[in-house]
Amino acid sequence: MPLPNLKDAALQKSFALPNGAASTVSAAILVNAVGYEFTANTELLIEAPALTTARLPDTQTVSYALEQSVDEAFTSPVPLHGTLFTQTGADGAGALAASDRVRLPSDVLPWVRLKATKTGAANASGASATLSLVF
């Protein structure tokens, strides 16, 4: 079966990467209802931009992880997947763009979001990552 590739703009959330050693998160996407089994043939597509050395100098990193919650406010976030991938500044060249796809488990909580965590003092907030639900 081919990979899901259809996107809906309402189910695509872009957000600025962190400034300094911090974390930022995307807006939440509603994927399920409380108490229901998730069976849709969909995936989450995570897209991280290429980063220049000004945004990601040597040895600094940006890691991407998925979180889930029973509410849109994420009052008690639960990891959905640990670190999906990490961009590392190296050789005075910053980092290449990166992406990953994740299928949602049948017991996924209603809301999901992407979290980006950066190390080091450089400001990467001029670049954005994107979380999309593709089907």
PDB file of C-alpha atoms in Angstrom:
ATOM      1  CA  MET A   1       0.000   0.000   0.000  1.00  0.00           C
ATOM      2  CA  PRO A   2       1.409   3.459  -0.872  1.00  0.00           C
ATOM      3  CA  LEU A   3       2.347   5.905   1.855  1.00  0.00           C
ATOM      4  CA  PRO A   4      -0.312   8.466   2.788  1.00  0.00           C
ATOM      5  CA  ASN A   5       0.457  11.785   1.062  1.00  0.00           C
ATOM      6  CA  LEU A   6      -2.771  13.810   1.076  1.00  0.00           C
ATOM      7  CA  LYS A   7      -2.624  16.875   3.347  1.00  0.00           C
ATOM      8  CA  ASP A   8      -5.339  19.107   4.790  1.00  0.00           C
ATOM      9  CA  ALA A   9      -4.160  22.641   5.666  1.00  0.00           C
ATOM     10  CA  ALA A  10      -6.232  22.528   8.869  1.00  0.00           C
ATOM     11  CA  LEU A  11      -4.241  19.481   9.978  1.00  0.00           C
ATOM     12  CA  GLN A  12      -0.827  21.027   9.335  1.00  0.00           C
ATOM     13  CA  LYS A  13       0.830  22.941  12.193  1.00  0.00           C
ATOM     14  CA  SER A  14       4.042  24.953  11.728  1.00  0.00           C
ATOM     15  CA  PHE A  15       5.858  26.559  14.638  1.00  0.00           C
ATOM     16  CA  ALA A  16       9.073  28.448  15.344  1.00  0.00           C
ATOM     17  CA  LEU A  17      12.061  26.548  16.670  1.00  0.00           C
ATOM     18  CA  PRO A  18      13.511  27.567  20.070  1.00  0.00           C
ATOM     19  CA  ASN A  19      15.669  30.578  20.847  1.00  0.00           C
ATOM     20  CA  GLY A  20      18.568  29.291  22.939  1.00  0.00           C
ATOM     21  CA  ALA A  21      18.440  26.183  25.122  1.00  0.00           C
ATOM     22  CA  ALA A  22      14.668  25.767  25.317  1.00  0.00           C
ATOM     23  CA  SER A  23      11.674  23.900  23.909  1.00  0.00           C
ATOM     24  CA  THR A  24       8.792  24.966  21.686  1.00  0.00           C
ATOM     25  CA  VAL A  25       5.688  23.032  20.651  1.00  0.00           C
ATOM     26  CA  SER A  26       3.283  22.993  17.729  1.00  0.00           C
ATOM     27  CA  ALA A  27      -0.408  23.642  18.055  1.00  0.00           C
ATOM     28  CA  ALA A  28      -2.313  20.447  18.798  1.00  0.00           C
ATOM     29  CA  ILE A  29      -4.042  18.266  16.199  1.00  0.00           C
ATOM     30  CA  LEU A  30      -7.213  16.382  17.175  1.00  0.00           C
ATOM     31  CA  VAL A  31      -6.818  12.792  15.935  1.00  0.00           C
ATOM     32  CA  ASN A  32      -9.179  10.713  18.081  1.00  0.00           C
ATOM     33  CA  ALA A  33     -11.992  10.799  20.632  1.00  0.00           C
ATOM     34  CA  VAL A  34     -11.643   9.739  24.255  1.00  0.00           C
ATOM     35  CA  GLY A  35     -12.282   6.025  24.699  1.00  0.00           C
ATOM     36  CA  TYR A  36     -12.213   5.076  21.015  1.00  0.00           C
ATOM     37  CA  GLU A  37      -9.778   2.872  19.148  1.00  0.00           C
ATOM     38  CA  PHE A  38      -7.936   4.716  16.373  1.00  0.00           C
ATOM     39  CA  THR A  39      -8.068   2.764  13.105  1.00  0.00           C
ATOM     40  CA  ALA A  40      -7.586   5.345  10.334  1.00  0.00           C
ATOM     41  CA  ASN A  41      -4.882   4.770   7.725  1.00  0.00           C
ATOM     42  CA  THR A  42      -3.021   7.989   8.518  1.00  0.00           C
ATOM     43  CA  GLU A  43       0.448   9.053   9.547  1.00  0.00           C
ATOM     44  CA  LEU A  44       2.041  12.036  11.195  1.00  0.00           C
ATOM     45  CA  LEU A  45       4.627  13.718   8.982  1.00  0.00           C
ATOM     46  CA  ILE A  46       7.340  15.614  10.856  1.00  0.00           C
ATOM     47  CA  GLU A  47       9.392  18.086   8.791  1.00  0.00           C
ATOM     48  CA  ALA A  48      12.379  20.004  10.153  1.00  0.00           C
ATOM     49  CA  PRO A  49      14.076  22.754   8.128  1.00  0.00           C
ATOM     50  CA  ALA A  50      17.705  23.009   7.097  1.00  0.00           C
ATOM     51  CA  LEU A  51      19.496  25.147   9.693  1.00  0.00           C
ATOM     52  CA  THR A  52      22.397  27.507   9.040  1.00  0.00           C
ATOM     53  CA  THR A  53      25.392  27.751  11.364  1.00  0.00           C
ATOM     54  CA  ALA A  54      23.912  30.970  12.793  1.00  0.00           C
ATOM     55  CA  ARG A  55      20.860  28.984  13.934  1.00  0.00           C
ATOM     56  CA  LEU A  56      22.644  25.726  14.790  1.00  0.00           C
ATOM     57  CA  PRO A  57      26.405  26.100  15.369  1.00  0.00           C
ATOM     58  CA  ASP A  58      28.711  23.107  15.740  1.00  0.00           C
ATOM     59  CA  THR A  59      27.740  20.718  18.586  1.00  0.00           C
ATOM     60  CA  GLN A  60      24.335  22.340  19.224  1.00  0.00           C
ATOM     61  CA  THR A  61      21.270  20.163  18.609  1.00  0.00           C
ATOM     62  CA  VAL A  62      17.534  20.286  17.984  1.00  0.00           C
ATOM     63  CA  SER A  63      15.615  17.114  18.931  1.00  0.00           C
ATOM     64  CA  TYR A  64      12.047  16.340  17.880  1.00  0.00           C
ATOM     65  CA  ALA A  65       9.516  14.275  19.861  1.00  0.00           C
ATOM     66  CA  LEU A  66       5.760  13.652  19.734  1.00  0.00           C
ATOM     67  CA  GLU A  67       3.456  14.171  22.699  1.00  0.00           C
ATOM     68  CA  GLN A  68      -0.196  13.233  23.243  1.00  0.00           C
ATOM     69  CA  SER A  69      -2.856  14.383  25.687  1.00  0.00           C
ATOM     70  CA  VAL A  70      -6.506  13.969  26.619  1.00  0.00           C
ATOM     71  CA  ASP A  71      -7.014  17.743  26.297  1.00  0.00           C
ATOM     72  CA  GLU A  72      -5.955  20.425  23.832  1.00  0.00           C
ATOM     73  CA  ALA A  73      -4.200  22.415  26.584  1.00  0.00           C
ATOM     74  CA  PHE A  74      -1.828  19.492  27.235  1.00  0.00           C
ATOM     75  CA  THR A  75      -2.219  19.860  31.003  1.00  0.00           C
ATOM     76  CA  SER A  76      -0.667  16.387  31.413  1.00  0.00           C
ATOM     77  CA  PRO A  77       1.330  15.590  28.249  1.00  0.00           C
ATOM     78  CA  VAL A  78       2.286  11.963  27.643  1.00  0.00           C
ATOM     79  CA  PRO A  79       5.147  10.958  25.321  1.00  0.00           C
ATOM     80  CA  LEU A  80       3.816   9.391  22.122  1.00  0.00           C
ATOM     81  CA  HIS A  81       7.259   8.697  20.707  1.00  0.00           C
ATOM     82  CA  GLY A  82      10.615   9.537  22.244  1.00  0.00           C
ATOM     83  CA  THR A  83      13.131  11.414  20.155  1.00  0.00           C
ATOM     84  CA  LEU A  84      12.257  10.861  16.499  1.00  0.00           C
ATOM     85  CA  PHE A  85      15.451  12.439  15.185  1.00  0.00           C
ATOM     86  CA  THR A  86      18.049  15.022  16.153  1.00  0.00           C
ATOM     87  CA  GLN A  87      19.668  17.685  14.005  1.00  0.00           C
ATOM     88  CA  THR A  88      23.262  18.439  15.023  1.00  0.00           C
ATOM     89  CA  GLY A  89      25.338  21.395  13.887  1.00  0.00           C
ATOM     90  CA  ALA A  90      28.602  20.052  12.471  1.00  0.00           C
ATOM     91  CA  ASP A  91      31.609  21.014  10.354  1.00  0.00           C
ATOM     92  CA  GLY A  92      30.607  24.677  10.203  1.00  0.00           C
ATOM     93  CA  ALA A  93      27.664  23.769   7.981  1.00  0.00           C
ATOM     94  CA  GLY A  94      24.615  23.798  10.275  1.00  0.00           C
ATOM     95  CA  ALA A  95      22.246  20.875   9.635  1.00  0.00           C
ATOM     96  CA  LEU A  96      20.365  19.443   6.677  1.00  0.00           C
ATOM     97  CA  ALA A  97      16.570  19.361   6.545  1.00  0.00           C
ATOM     98  CA  ALA A  98      15.107  16.186   8.049  1.00  0.00           C
ATOM     99  CA  SER A  99      11.753  14.406   8.159  1.00  0.00           C
ATOM    100  CA  ASP A 100      10.069  11.331   9.572  1.00  0.00           C
ATOM    101  CA  ARG A 101       6.703   9.566   9.374  1.00  0.00           C
ATOM    102  CA  VAL A 102       4.938   7.935  12.304  1.00  0.00           C
ATOM    103  CA  ARG A 103       1.827   5.755  12.292  1.00  0.00           C
ATOM    104  CA  LEU A 104      -0.530   6.432  15.154  1.00  0.00           C
ATOM    105  CA  PRO A 105      -1.173   3.544  17.580  1.00  0.00           C
ATOM    106  CA  SER A 106      -4.740   2.322  18.097  1.00  0.00           C
ATOM    107  CA  ASP A 107      -4.714   3.656  21.670  1.00  0.00           C
ATOM    108  CA  VAL A 108      -3.532   7.178  20.797  1.00  0.00           C
ATOM    109  CA  LEU A 109      -4.983   9.912  22.995  1.00  0.00           C
ATOM    110  CA  PRO A 110      -7.192  12.542  21.304  1.00  0.00           C
ATOM    111  CA  TRP A 111      -4.600  15.316  20.884  1.00  0.00           C
ATOM    112  CA  VAL A 112      -1.052  15.169  19.481  1.00  0.00           C
ATOM    113  CA  ARG A 113       1.671  17.797  19.047  1.00  0.00           C
ATOM    114  CA  LEU A 114       5.329  18.072  18.077  1.00  0.00           C
ATOM    115  CA  LYS A 115       7.961  19.286  20.545  1.00  0.00           C
ATOM    116  CA  ALA A 116      11.347  20.705  19.499  1.00  0.00           C
ATOM    117  CA  THR A 117      14.089  20.916  22.143  1.00  0.00           C
ATOM    118  CA  LYS A 118      17.277  22.854  21.427  1.00  0.00           C
ATOM    119  CA  THR A 119      20.651  22.895  23.159  1.00  0.00           C
ATOM    120  CA  GLY A 120      23.052  25.847  23.106  1.00  0.00           C
ATOM    121  CA  ALA A 121      22.575  29.605  22.994  1.00  0.00           C
ATOM    122  CA  ALA A 122      22.018  30.187  19.260  1.00  0.00           C
ATOM    123  CA  ASN A 123      18.645  31.511  18.109  1.00  0.00           C
ATOM    124  CA  ALA A 124      16.790  29.148  15.750  1.00  0.00           C
ATOM    125  CA  SER A 125      13.421  30.931  16.054  1.00  0.00           C
ATOM    126  CA  GLY A 126      13.674  32.258  12.491  1.00  0.00           C
ATOM    127  CA  ALA A 127      13.108  28.694  11.232  1.00  0.00           C
ATOM    128  CA  SER A 128       9.960  26.582  11.540  1.00  0.00           C
ATOM    129  CA  ALA A 129       9.176  22.881  11.869  1.00  0.00           C
ATOM    130  CA  THR A 130       5.888  21.366  10.681  1.00  0.00           C
ATOM    131  CA  LEU A 131       3.633  18.578  11.950  1.00  0.00           C
ATOM    132  CA  SER A 132       1.044  17.288   9.453  1.00  0.00           C
ATOM    133  CA  LEU A 133      -1.575  14.568   9.539  1.00  0.00           C
ATOM    134  CA  VAL A 134      -1.393  12.845   6.148  1.00  0.00           C
ATOM    135  CA  PHE A 135      -3.869  10.361   4.726  1.00  0.00           C
TER     136      PHE A 135
END
